[in-house]
Amino acid sequence: MKEPKIEKLQKMQLVGKHITMSLSNNRTAELWGAFMPVRDSVLNRANDNYYSVEVYPEGYFEHFNPNTEFEKWAAVKVEEVTDLPEAMESLTVPEGLYAVFPFKGTPANVPQFMQHIFGVWLPHSKYQLDNRPHFALMGEKYKNNDPESEEDFWVPVRLK
């Protein structure tokens, strides 16, 4: 695995749908299935990317349990939040440092990839997790369930 880029993210506004789930009760497909048919109703889109966002409760990683629930979002970035489409909400991702990990593969490869980030890279880095949203940025090279699919995982960090 390549070393991540450390990026300072400016405050970002997203619009989309969210669901409460856990890793043991993964409802990601249900969430995206509800979002994709109505994604074009979002006004003021900043780009063509999609954002898969996790908002974890405080202490989620210190006391990891696959049954602990968190908020999962399917969203797009907007220039400003105006006229929210029906059944959609906005999420503000505050500014801060992120470790950006490029990923290539299918969803089946993600758990091992994440295990490396949290079990190997993070403990040996000069960073610790910060309590802000985590997200995957799915751009033009993203191809759902394709081994050639590429996306970037953004993990919120701060100096130890």
Short mmCIF file of N, CA and C in Angstrom, two decimals:
data_model
loop_
_atom_site.label_atom_id
_atom_site.label_comp_id
_atom_site.label_asym_id
_atom_site.label_seq_id
_atom_site.Cartn_x
_atom_site.Cartn_y
_atom_site.Cartn_z
N MET A 1 0.85 -1.19 0.00
CA MET A 1 0.00 0.00 0.00
C MET A 1 0.88 1.24 0.00
N LYS A 2 0.52 2.19 -0.86
CA LYS A 2 1.27 3.44 -0.92
C LYS A 2 0.98 4.29 0.31
N GLU A 3 1.93 5.15 0.64
CA GLU A 3 1.69 6.12 1.72
C GLU A 3 0.56 7.06 1.29
N PRO A 4 -0.30 7.43 2.21
CA PRO A 4 -1.38 8.35 1.84
C PRO A 4 -0.84 9.77 1.65
N LYS A 5 -1.63 10.56 0.91
CA LYS A 5 -1.37 11.99 0.86
C LYS A 5 -2.09 12.59 2.06
N ILE A 6 -1.48 13.57 2.69
CA ILE A 6 -2.15 14.29 3.77
C ILE A 6 -2.68 15.59 3.17
N GLU A 7 -3.99 15.74 3.22
CA GLU A 7 -4.65 16.89 2.59
C GLU A 7 -5.41 17.69 3.64
N LYS A 8 -5.42 19.00 3.48
CA LYS A 8 -6.29 19.83 4.32
C LYS A 8 -7.57 20.09 3.54
N LEU A 9 -8.64 19.50 4.02
CA LEU A 9 -9.94 19.67 3.38
C LEU A 9 -10.57 20.96 3.88
N GLN A 10 -11.08 21.76 2.96
CA GLN A 10 -11.88 22.91 3.33
C GLN A 10 -13.29 22.42 3.66
N LYS A 11 -14.02 23.18 4.45
CA LYS A 11 -15.39 22.81 4.78
C LYS A 11 -16.15 22.44 3.50
N MET A 12 -16.91 21.36 3.57
CA MET A 12 -17.59 20.86 2.38
C MET A 12 -19.06 20.63 2.70
N GLN A 13 -19.91 21.02 1.75
CA GLN A 13 -21.36 20.81 1.89
C GLN A 13 -21.78 19.67 0.99
N LEU A 14 -22.48 18.70 1.57
CA LEU A 14 -22.99 17.57 0.82
C LEU A 14 -24.51 17.53 0.94
N VAL A 15 -25.14 16.97 -0.08
CA VAL A 15 -26.58 16.74 -0.05
C VAL A 15 -26.82 15.30 -0.47
N GLY A 16 -27.66 14.61 0.29
CA GLY A 16 -27.95 13.23 -0.05
C GLY A 16 -28.92 12.60 0.92
N LYS A 17 -28.80 11.29 1.03
CA LYS A 17 -29.63 10.51 1.93
C LYS A 17 -28.73 9.80 2.93
N HIS A 18 -29.28 9.50 4.10
CA HIS A 18 -28.49 8.74 5.07
C HIS A 18 -29.36 7.68 5.73
N ILE A 19 -28.67 6.75 6.35
CA ILE A 19 -29.31 5.61 6.99
C ILE A 19 -28.47 5.24 8.21
N THR A 20 -29.08 4.68 9.22
CA THR A 20 -28.33 4.18 10.37
C THR A 20 -28.10 2.70 10.15
N MET A 21 -26.84 2.29 10.33
CA MET A 21 -26.50 0.88 10.10
C MET A 21 -25.29 0.53 10.95
N SER A 22 -24.91 -0.73 10.89
CA SER A 22 -23.68 -1.20 11.53
C SER A 22 -22.95 -2.05 10.50
N LEU A 23 -21.72 -2.42 10.81
CA LEU A 23 -20.99 -3.29 9.88
C LEU A 23 -21.64 -4.67 9.81
N SER A 24 -22.22 -5.13 10.92
CA SER A 24 -22.88 -6.44 10.91
C SER A 24 -24.25 -6.38 10.25
N ASN A 25 -24.82 -5.20 10.13
CA ASN A 25 -26.10 -5.00 9.43
C ASN A 25 -25.87 -3.95 8.35
N ASN A 26 -25.11 -4.33 7.34
CA ASN A 26 -24.69 -3.40 6.29
C ASN A 26 -25.85 -3.12 5.34
N ARG A 27 -26.26 -1.86 5.31
CA ARG A 27 -27.40 -1.44 4.47
C ARG A 27 -26.96 -0.51 3.35
N THR A 28 -25.67 -0.59 2.97
CA THR A 28 -25.13 0.31 1.95
C THR A 28 -25.87 0.19 0.62
N ALA A 29 -26.13 -1.02 0.16
CA ALA A 29 -26.81 -1.21 -1.13
C ALA A 29 -28.21 -0.59 -1.09
N GLU A 30 -28.91 -0.74 0.03
CA GLU A 30 -30.24 -0.15 0.19
C GLU A 30 -30.15 1.38 0.10
N LEU A 31 -29.16 1.96 0.78
CA LEU A 31 -28.97 3.41 0.78
C LEU A 31 -28.73 3.93 -0.63
N TRP A 32 -27.74 3.35 -1.32
CA TRP A 32 -27.43 3.82 -2.68
C TRP A 32 -28.57 3.54 -3.64
N GLY A 33 -29.30 2.45 -3.42
CA GLY A 33 -30.46 2.14 -4.25
C GLY A 33 -31.55 3.20 -4.12
N ALA A 34 -31.65 3.82 -2.95
CA ALA A 34 -32.62 4.89 -2.74
C ALA A 34 -32.11 6.23 -3.27
N PHE A 35 -30.80 6.44 -3.22
CA PHE A 35 -30.24 7.74 -3.62
C PHE A 35 -30.08 7.90 -5.13
N MET A 36 -29.55 6.89 -5.81
CA MET A 36 -29.19 7.05 -7.22
C MET A 36 -30.36 7.46 -8.13
N PRO A 37 -31.56 6.92 -7.94
CA PRO A 37 -32.64 7.34 -8.84
C PRO A 37 -33.03 8.83 -8.70
N VAL A 38 -32.70 9.45 -7.56
CA VAL A 38 -33.10 10.85 -7.34
C VAL A 38 -31.91 11.81 -7.29
N ARG A 39 -30.72 11.32 -7.58
CA ARG A 39 -29.50 12.15 -7.46
C ARG A 39 -29.54 13.39 -8.34
N ASP A 40 -30.19 13.31 -9.49
CA ASP A 40 -30.21 14.45 -10.40
C ASP A 40 -31.13 15.58 -9.94
N SER A 41 -31.88 15.36 -8.87
CA SER A 41 -32.73 16.43 -8.34
C SER A 41 -31.96 17.40 -7.45
N VAL A 42 -30.69 17.09 -7.16
CA VAL A 42 -29.87 17.96 -6.31
C VAL A 42 -29.37 19.14 -7.15
N LEU A 43 -29.66 20.34 -6.68
CA LEU A 43 -29.24 21.56 -7.37
C LEU A 43 -27.85 22.00 -6.91
N ASN A 44 -27.18 22.82 -7.71
CA ASN A 44 -25.89 23.43 -7.36
C ASN A 44 -24.77 22.42 -7.13
N ARG A 45 -24.77 21.31 -7.87
CA ARG A 45 -23.70 20.32 -7.70
C ARG A 45 -22.36 20.95 -8.04
N ALA A 46 -21.37 20.66 -7.21
CA ALA A 46 -20.03 21.22 -7.40
C ALA A 46 -19.20 20.42 -8.40
N ASN A 47 -19.53 19.12 -8.55
CA ASN A 47 -18.78 18.25 -9.47
C ASN A 47 -19.62 17.00 -9.73
N ASP A 48 -19.06 16.05 -10.47
CA ASP A 48 -19.78 14.83 -10.81
C ASP A 48 -19.46 13.66 -9.89
N ASN A 49 -18.72 13.91 -8.82
CA ASN A 49 -18.30 12.85 -7.91
C ASN A 49 -19.44 12.45 -6.97
N TYR A 50 -19.30 11.24 -6.41
CA TYR A 50 -20.20 10.76 -5.38
C TYR A 50 -19.40 10.57 -4.10
N TYR A 51 -20.07 10.73 -2.97
CA TYR A 51 -19.42 10.64 -1.66
C TYR A 51 -20.17 9.62 -0.81
N SER A 52 -19.45 8.61 -0.36
CA SER A 52 -19.97 7.62 0.58
C SER A 52 -19.37 7.99 1.93
N VAL A 53 -20.20 8.46 2.84
CA VAL A 53 -19.72 9.08 4.08
C VAL A 53 -20.17 8.27 5.29
N GLU A 54 -19.27 8.12 6.26
CA GLU A 54 -19.60 7.51 7.54
C GLU A 54 -19.38 8.53 8.64
N VAL A 55 -20.39 8.69 9.47
CA VAL A 55 -20.30 9.55 10.65
C VAL A 55 -20.39 8.60 11.85
N TYR A 56 -19.22 8.38 12.47
CA TYR A 56 -19.13 7.43 13.58
C TYR A 56 -19.33 8.13 14.91
N PRO A 57 -19.93 7.44 15.89
CA PRO A 57 -20.05 8.03 17.22
C PRO A 57 -18.68 8.13 17.90
N GLU A 58 -18.55 9.07 18.82
CA GLU A 58 -17.31 9.23 19.59
C GLU A 58 -16.91 7.89 20.20
N GLY A 59 -15.64 7.52 20.07
CA GLY A 59 -15.13 6.29 20.66
C GLY A 59 -15.37 5.03 19.84
N TYR A 60 -15.94 5.17 18.65
CA TYR A 60 -16.27 4.02 17.81
C TYR A 60 -15.06 3.11 17.60
N PHE A 61 -13.91 3.69 17.28
CA PHE A 61 -12.74 2.88 16.96
C PHE A 61 -11.98 2.41 18.20
N GLU A 62 -12.11 3.12 19.32
CA GLU A 62 -11.44 2.71 20.55
C GLU A 62 -12.11 1.47 21.15
N HIS A 63 -13.40 1.36 20.96
CA HIS A 63 -14.17 0.24 21.51
C HIS A 63 -14.91 -0.44 20.36
N PHE A 64 -14.15 -0.87 19.36
CA PHE A 64 -14.76 -1.38 18.14
C PHE A 64 -15.65 -2.59 18.38
N ASN A 65 -16.84 -2.52 17.81
CA ASN A 65 -17.79 -3.62 17.86
C ASN A 65 -18.56 -3.56 16.53
N PRO A 66 -18.58 -4.63 15.74
CA PRO A 66 -19.26 -4.59 14.44
C PRO A 66 -20.76 -4.34 14.53
N ASN A 67 -21.33 -4.44 15.75
CA ASN A 67 -22.75 -4.17 15.93
C ASN A 67 -23.05 -2.71 16.28
N THR A 68 -22.01 -1.91 16.54
CA THR A 68 -22.24 -0.50 16.89
C THR A 68 -22.72 0.25 15.65
N GLU A 69 -23.79 0.99 15.83
CA GLU A 69 -24.38 1.71 14.70
C GLU A 69 -23.69 3.04 14.44
N PHE A 70 -23.73 3.45 13.18
CA PHE A 70 -23.22 4.74 12.73
C PHE A 70 -24.12 5.22 11.61
N GLU A 71 -23.89 6.47 11.18
CA GLU A 71 -24.68 7.06 10.12
C GLU A 71 -23.91 6.92 8.81
N LYS A 72 -24.55 6.41 7.78
CA LYS A 72 -23.94 6.26 6.46
C LYS A 72 -24.71 7.14 5.48
N TRP A 73 -23.96 7.90 4.67
CA TRP A 73 -24.54 8.82 3.70
C TRP A 73 -24.17 8.43 2.28
N ALA A 74 -25.09 8.63 1.36
CA ALA A 74 -24.84 8.62 -0.09
C ALA A 74 -25.12 10.06 -0.52
N ALA A 75 -24.11 10.73 -1.08
CA ALA A 75 -24.27 12.17 -1.29
C ALA A 75 -23.46 12.69 -2.47
N VAL A 76 -23.76 13.94 -2.81
CA VAL A 76 -22.99 14.70 -3.79
C VAL A 76 -22.59 16.02 -3.14
N LYS A 77 -21.51 16.60 -3.64
CA LYS A 77 -21.02 17.88 -3.13
C LYS A 77 -21.77 19.00 -3.84
N VAL A 78 -22.13 20.02 -3.05
CA VAL A 78 -22.82 21.18 -3.63
C VAL A 78 -22.05 22.46 -3.31
N GLU A 79 -22.24 23.46 -4.18
CA GLU A 79 -21.64 24.78 -3.95
C GLU A 79 -22.28 25.43 -2.73
N GLU A 80 -23.60 25.31 -2.65
CA GLU A 80 -24.35 25.80 -1.49
C GLU A 80 -25.64 25.00 -1.39
N VAL A 81 -26.15 24.93 -0.18
CA VAL A 81 -27.38 24.17 0.05
C VAL A 81 -28.57 25.08 -0.18
N THR A 82 -29.33 24.77 -1.23
CA THR A 82 -30.56 25.51 -1.52
C THR A 82 -31.61 24.53 -2.00
N ASP A 83 -32.84 24.77 -1.64
CA ASP A 83 -33.95 23.95 -2.13
C ASP A 83 -33.65 22.45 -2.09
N LEU A 84 -33.53 21.93 -0.88
CA LEU A 84 -33.26 20.49 -0.74
C LEU A 84 -34.38 19.68 -1.37
N PRO A 85 -34.01 18.70 -2.19
CA PRO A 85 -35.04 17.82 -2.75
C PRO A 85 -35.75 17.06 -1.63
N GLU A 86 -36.97 16.63 -1.92
CA GLU A 86 -37.76 15.89 -0.94
C GLU A 86 -37.01 14.65 -0.48
N ALA A 87 -37.03 14.41 0.84
CA ALA A 87 -36.41 13.24 1.47
C ALA A 87 -34.88 13.26 1.42
N MET A 88 -34.29 14.44 1.16
CA MET A 88 -32.84 14.56 1.21
C MET A 88 -32.47 15.56 2.29
N GLU A 89 -31.23 15.44 2.77
CA GLU A 89 -30.73 16.32 3.81
C GLU A 89 -29.34 16.79 3.44
N SER A 90 -28.86 17.77 4.20
CA SER A 90 -27.50 18.26 3.96
C SER A 90 -26.59 17.83 5.11
N LEU A 91 -25.33 17.69 4.79
CA LEU A 91 -24.31 17.34 5.77
C LEU A 91 -23.12 18.26 5.55
N THR A 92 -22.66 18.90 6.62
CA THR A 92 -21.47 19.73 6.55
C THR A 92 -20.29 18.91 7.05
N VAL A 93 -19.26 18.78 6.21
CA VAL A 93 -18.02 18.12 6.62
C VAL A 93 -17.07 19.25 6.99
N PRO A 94 -16.69 19.37 8.28
CA PRO A 94 -15.83 20.48 8.69
C PRO A 94 -14.43 20.35 8.12
N GLU A 95 -13.74 21.48 8.06
CA GLU A 95 -12.37 21.44 7.53
C GLU A 95 -11.46 20.70 8.49
N GLY A 96 -10.38 20.19 7.93
CA GLY A 96 -9.41 19.49 8.76
C GLY A 96 -8.50 18.62 7.91
N LEU A 97 -7.52 18.02 8.57
CA LEU A 97 -6.58 17.15 7.88
C LEU A 97 -7.19 15.78 7.61
N TYR A 98 -6.85 15.25 6.43
CA TYR A 98 -7.27 13.91 6.05
C TYR A 98 -6.09 13.16 5.47
N ALA A 99 -6.00 11.88 5.79
CA ALA A 99 -5.08 10.97 5.11
C ALA A 99 -5.88 10.37 3.97
N VAL A 100 -5.39 10.57 2.74
CA VAL A 100 -6.13 10.13 1.55
C VAL A 100 -5.44 8.90 0.96
N PHE A 101 -6.17 7.78 0.98
CA PHE A 101 -5.65 6.50 0.51
C PHE A 101 -6.30 6.13 -0.81
N PRO A 102 -5.52 6.00 -1.89
CA PRO A 102 -6.10 5.52 -3.15
C PRO A 102 -6.40 4.02 -3.03
N PHE A 103 -7.53 3.61 -3.56
CA PHE A 103 -7.94 2.21 -3.50
C PHE A 103 -8.36 1.75 -4.89
N LYS A 104 -7.95 0.54 -5.25
CA LYS A 104 -8.37 -0.07 -6.51
C LYS A 104 -8.84 -1.47 -6.19
N GLY A 105 -10.07 -1.79 -6.60
CA GLY A 105 -10.61 -3.12 -6.34
C GLY A 105 -12.11 -3.10 -6.15
N THR A 106 -12.61 -4.20 -5.59
CA THR A 106 -14.05 -4.35 -5.37
C THR A 106 -14.36 -4.17 -3.88
N PRO A 107 -15.65 -4.02 -3.55
CA PRO A 107 -16.02 -3.90 -2.14
C PRO A 107 -15.51 -5.06 -1.28
N ALA A 108 -15.36 -6.24 -1.87
CA ALA A 108 -14.86 -7.39 -1.10
C ALA A 108 -13.44 -7.17 -0.60
N ASN A 109 -12.66 -6.30 -1.27
CA ASN A 109 -11.28 -6.01 -0.87
C ASN A 109 -11.18 -4.93 0.20
N VAL A 110 -12.27 -4.22 0.46
CA VAL A 110 -12.22 -3.06 1.37
C VAL A 110 -11.90 -3.43 2.82
N PRO A 111 -12.49 -4.49 3.41
CA PRO A 111 -12.15 -4.78 4.81
C PRO A 111 -10.65 -4.98 5.06
N GLN A 112 -9.98 -5.72 4.20
CA GLN A 112 -8.54 -5.93 4.36
C GLN A 112 -7.77 -4.61 4.20
N PHE A 113 -8.20 -3.79 3.25
CA PHE A 113 -7.60 -2.47 3.02
C PHE A 113 -7.74 -1.60 4.27
N MET A 114 -8.93 -1.57 4.85
CA MET A 114 -9.19 -0.77 6.05
C MET A 114 -8.41 -1.31 7.24
N GLN A 115 -8.30 -2.63 7.34
CA GLN A 115 -7.52 -3.23 8.43
C GLN A 115 -6.08 -2.75 8.37
N HIS A 116 -5.53 -2.63 7.17
CA HIS A 116 -4.16 -2.14 7.03
C HIS A 116 -4.07 -0.67 7.48
N ILE A 117 -5.03 0.15 7.06
CA ILE A 117 -5.02 1.57 7.45
C ILE A 117 -5.05 1.72 8.97
N PHE A 118 -6.03 1.05 9.62
CA PHE A 118 -6.23 1.25 11.05
C PHE A 118 -5.31 0.39 11.91
N GLY A 119 -4.87 -0.76 11.39
CA GLY A 119 -4.04 -1.66 12.19
C GLY A 119 -2.55 -1.50 11.98
N VAL A 120 -2.14 -0.98 10.82
CA VAL A 120 -0.72 -0.86 10.51
C VAL A 120 -0.31 0.60 10.29
N TRP A 121 -0.93 1.26 9.31
CA TRP A 121 -0.48 2.62 8.97
C TRP A 121 -0.69 3.59 10.13
N LEU A 122 -1.92 3.68 10.63
CA LEU A 122 -2.24 4.69 11.64
C LEU A 122 -1.38 4.55 12.91
N PRO A 123 -1.24 3.36 13.50
CA PRO A 123 -0.43 3.26 14.72
C PRO A 123 1.05 3.62 14.52
N HIS A 124 1.55 3.45 13.30
CA HIS A 124 2.96 3.74 13.02
C HIS A 124 3.18 5.13 12.42
N SER A 125 2.11 5.89 12.26
CA SER A 125 2.23 7.23 11.68
C SER A 125 2.35 8.27 12.79
N LYS A 126 2.52 9.52 12.39
CA LYS A 126 2.56 10.61 13.37
C LYS A 126 1.16 11.19 13.59
N TYR A 127 0.12 10.45 13.14
CA TYR A 127 -1.25 10.93 13.22
C TYR A 127 -2.11 10.02 14.10
N GLN A 128 -3.22 10.59 14.54
CA GLN A 128 -4.26 9.82 15.21
C GLN A 128 -5.59 10.19 14.56
N LEU A 129 -6.59 9.36 14.77
CA LEU A 129 -7.90 9.65 14.20
C LEU A 129 -8.46 10.93 14.80
N ASP A 130 -9.18 11.67 13.98
CA ASP A 130 -9.92 12.83 14.45
C ASP A 130 -11.40 12.48 14.34
N ASN A 131 -12.21 13.08 15.18
CA ASN A 131 -13.64 12.76 15.21
C ASN A 131 -14.41 13.64 14.22
N ARG A 132 -14.25 13.33 12.95
CA ARG A 132 -14.97 14.00 11.86
C ARG A 132 -15.41 12.90 10.89
N PRO A 133 -16.28 13.23 9.94
CA PRO A 133 -16.73 12.20 9.00
C PRO A 133 -15.58 11.59 8.18
N HIS A 134 -15.70 10.30 7.93
CA HIS A 134 -14.83 9.55 7.02
C HIS A 134 -15.59 9.49 5.69
N PHE A 135 -14.89 9.46 4.56
CA PHE A 135 -15.63 9.30 3.31
C PHE A 135 -14.78 8.68 2.21
N ALA A 136 -15.50 8.09 1.27
CA ALA A 136 -14.89 7.61 0.03
C ALA A 136 -15.35 8.55 -1.07
N LEU A 137 -14.39 9.04 -1.84
CA LEU A 137 -14.70 9.91 -2.97
C LEU A 137 -14.65 9.04 -4.22
N MET A 138 -15.80 8.93 -4.87
CA MET A 138 -15.92 8.09 -6.06
C MET A 138 -16.02 9.00 -7.28
N GLY A 139 -14.92 9.10 -8.01
CA GLY A 139 -14.85 9.98 -9.18
C GLY A 139 -15.03 9.21 -10.47
N GLU A 140 -14.43 9.75 -11.53
CA GLU A 140 -14.64 9.19 -12.87
C GLU A 140 -14.07 7.78 -13.04
N LYS A 141 -13.10 7.38 -12.21
CA LYS A 141 -12.51 6.04 -12.33
C LYS A 141 -13.24 4.99 -11.49
N TYR A 142 -14.31 5.42 -10.79
CA TYR A 142 -15.09 4.48 -10.00
C TYR A 142 -16.01 3.68 -10.90
N LYS A 143 -15.96 2.36 -10.76
CA LYS A 143 -16.83 1.44 -11.52
C LYS A 143 -17.36 0.42 -10.52
N ASN A 144 -18.59 0.55 -10.15
CA ASN A 144 -19.20 -0.29 -9.12
C ASN A 144 -18.92 -1.78 -9.34
N ASN A 145 -18.38 -2.44 -8.31
CA ASN A 145 -18.11 -3.88 -8.31
C ASN A 145 -17.17 -4.36 -9.41
N ASP A 146 -16.28 -3.51 -9.89
CA ASP A 146 -15.33 -3.87 -10.93
C ASP A 146 -13.93 -3.90 -10.31
N PRO A 147 -13.12 -4.94 -10.58
CA PRO A 147 -11.77 -4.99 -9.99
C PRO A 147 -10.87 -3.83 -10.44
N GLU A 148 -11.23 -3.15 -11.51
CA GLU A 148 -10.45 -1.99 -11.99
C GLU A 148 -10.97 -0.67 -11.42
N SER A 149 -11.98 -0.74 -10.57
CA SER A 149 -12.58 0.46 -9.98
C SER A 149 -11.58 1.15 -9.06
N GLU A 150 -11.57 2.49 -9.12
CA GLU A 150 -10.69 3.29 -8.26
C GLU A 150 -11.50 4.34 -7.51
N GLU A 151 -11.13 4.53 -6.25
CA GLU A 151 -11.73 5.57 -5.42
C GLU A 151 -10.70 5.97 -4.36
N ASP A 152 -10.97 7.05 -3.67
CA ASP A 152 -10.07 7.52 -2.62
C ASP A 152 -10.81 7.48 -1.28
N PHE A 153 -10.15 6.88 -0.29
CA PHE A 153 -10.69 6.86 1.06
C PHE A 153 -10.05 7.99 1.86
N TRP A 154 -10.87 8.86 2.43
CA TRP A 154 -10.43 10.01 3.20
C TRP A 154 -10.68 9.71 4.68
N VAL A 155 -9.58 9.63 5.44
CA VAL A 155 -9.65 9.30 6.87
C VAL A 155 -9.24 10.55 7.66
N PRO A 156 -10.11 11.05 8.55
CA PRO A 156 -9.80 12.27 9.29
C PRO A 156 -8.70 12.03 10.33
N VAL A 157 -7.66 12.86 10.28
CA VAL A 157 -6.54 12.70 11.20
C VAL A 157 -6.13 14.04 11.81
N ARG A 158 -5.36 13.94 12.89
CA ARG A 158 -4.68 15.10 13.48
C ARG A 158 -3.36 14.59 14.01
N LEU A 159 -2.43 15.49 14.20
CA LEU A 159 -1.11 15.09 14.72
C LEU A 159 -1.26 14.52 16.13
N LYS A 160 -0.43 13.52 16.45
CA LYS A 160 -0.46 12.92 17.79
C LYS A 160 0.07 13.92 18.80
#
